[in-house]
Short mmCIF file of C-alpha atoms in Angstrom, two decimals:
data_model
loop_
_atom_site.label_atom_id
_atom_site.label_comp_id
_atom_site.label_asym_id
_atom_site.label_seq_id
_atom_site.Cartn_x
_atom_site.Cartn_y
_atom_site.Cartn_z
CA MET A 1 0.08 -0.14 -0.03
CA ARG A 2 1.46 3.19 -0.83
CA GLY A 3 0.24 5.51 1.69
CA GLY A 4 1.34 2.91 4.67
CA LYS A 5 -0.32 0.33 6.61
CA PRO A 6 -4.09 0.64 7.20
CA LEU A 7 -3.47 0.45 10.98
CA ASP A 8 -0.90 2.88 10.90
CA VAL A 9 -3.16 5.35 8.84
CA ALA A 10 -5.90 4.80 10.98
CA LEU A 11 -4.63 5.31 14.16
CA ALA A 12 -2.92 8.31 12.47
CA LEU A 13 -5.83 9.88 11.38
CA GLY A 14 -8.19 8.33 13.94
CA PRO A 15 -8.00 11.23 16.71
CA ALA A 16 -8.76 13.86 14.04
CA VAL A 17 -11.85 12.15 12.81
CA PHE A 18 -12.87 11.61 16.27
CA ILE A 19 -12.34 15.49 17.08
CA VAL A 20 -14.08 16.69 14.07
CA ILE A 21 -17.10 14.85 14.81
CA ALA A 22 -17.24 16.32 17.89
CA LEU A 23 -16.99 19.78 16.42
CA ARG A 24 -19.50 19.14 14.47
CA GLY A 25 -21.86 17.92 17.43
CA ALA A 26 -21.13 20.98 19.10
CA LEU A 27 -21.31 23.35 16.12
CA THR A 28 -24.98 22.09 15.62
CA GLY A 29 -26.32 22.30 18.99
CA ALA A 30 -26.24 18.38 19.82
CA ASP A 31 -26.56 16.81 23.26
CA TRP A 32 -23.53 16.88 25.33
CA PRO A 33 -22.93 12.94 25.31
CA LEU A 34 -22.66 13.18 21.64
CA ILE A 35 -19.81 15.71 21.61
CA ALA A 36 -18.16 14.41 24.94
CA LEU A 37 -18.31 10.65 23.71
CA PRO A 38 -16.16 11.15 20.32
CA LEU A 39 -13.70 13.57 22.37
CA MET A 40 -13.25 10.63 24.91
CA LEU A 41 -12.60 7.89 22.12
CA SER A 42 -9.95 10.25 20.53
CA PHE A 43 -7.65 10.22 23.34
CA PRO A 44 -6.66 6.12 23.34
CA VAL A 45 -6.48 6.20 19.52
CA HIS A 46 -4.07 9.17 20.34
CA ILE A 47 -2.05 7.30 22.87
CA ALA A 48 -2.01 4.11 20.92
CA ASP A 49 -0.86 6.04 17.84
CA LEU A 50 2.08 7.35 19.98
CA MET A 51 2.87 4.03 21.52
CA ARG A 52 2.92 2.30 17.91
CA ARG A 53 5.15 4.94 16.64
CA GLY A 54 7.45 4.67 19.61
CA MET A 55 7.10 8.22 20.66
CA LEU A 56 5.56 7.19 24.18
CA SER A 57 7.64 4.73 26.53
CA LYS A 58 5.32 2.65 28.70
CA SER A 59 7.59 3.59 31.64
CA THR A 60 8.03 6.94 33.12
#
């Protein structure tokens, strides 16, 4: 695949997709759970992306 492995692409773009979904909900007046849920889901995907890239060590 030219752009990279599918998992790498999904982990790189996943947090941004979740944040844009939350932004859309906020701008259209959605209930707060529909805004909070994508924001909460973006964080573990972002951490998984950092761990996969080796930018986040498991021990501090």
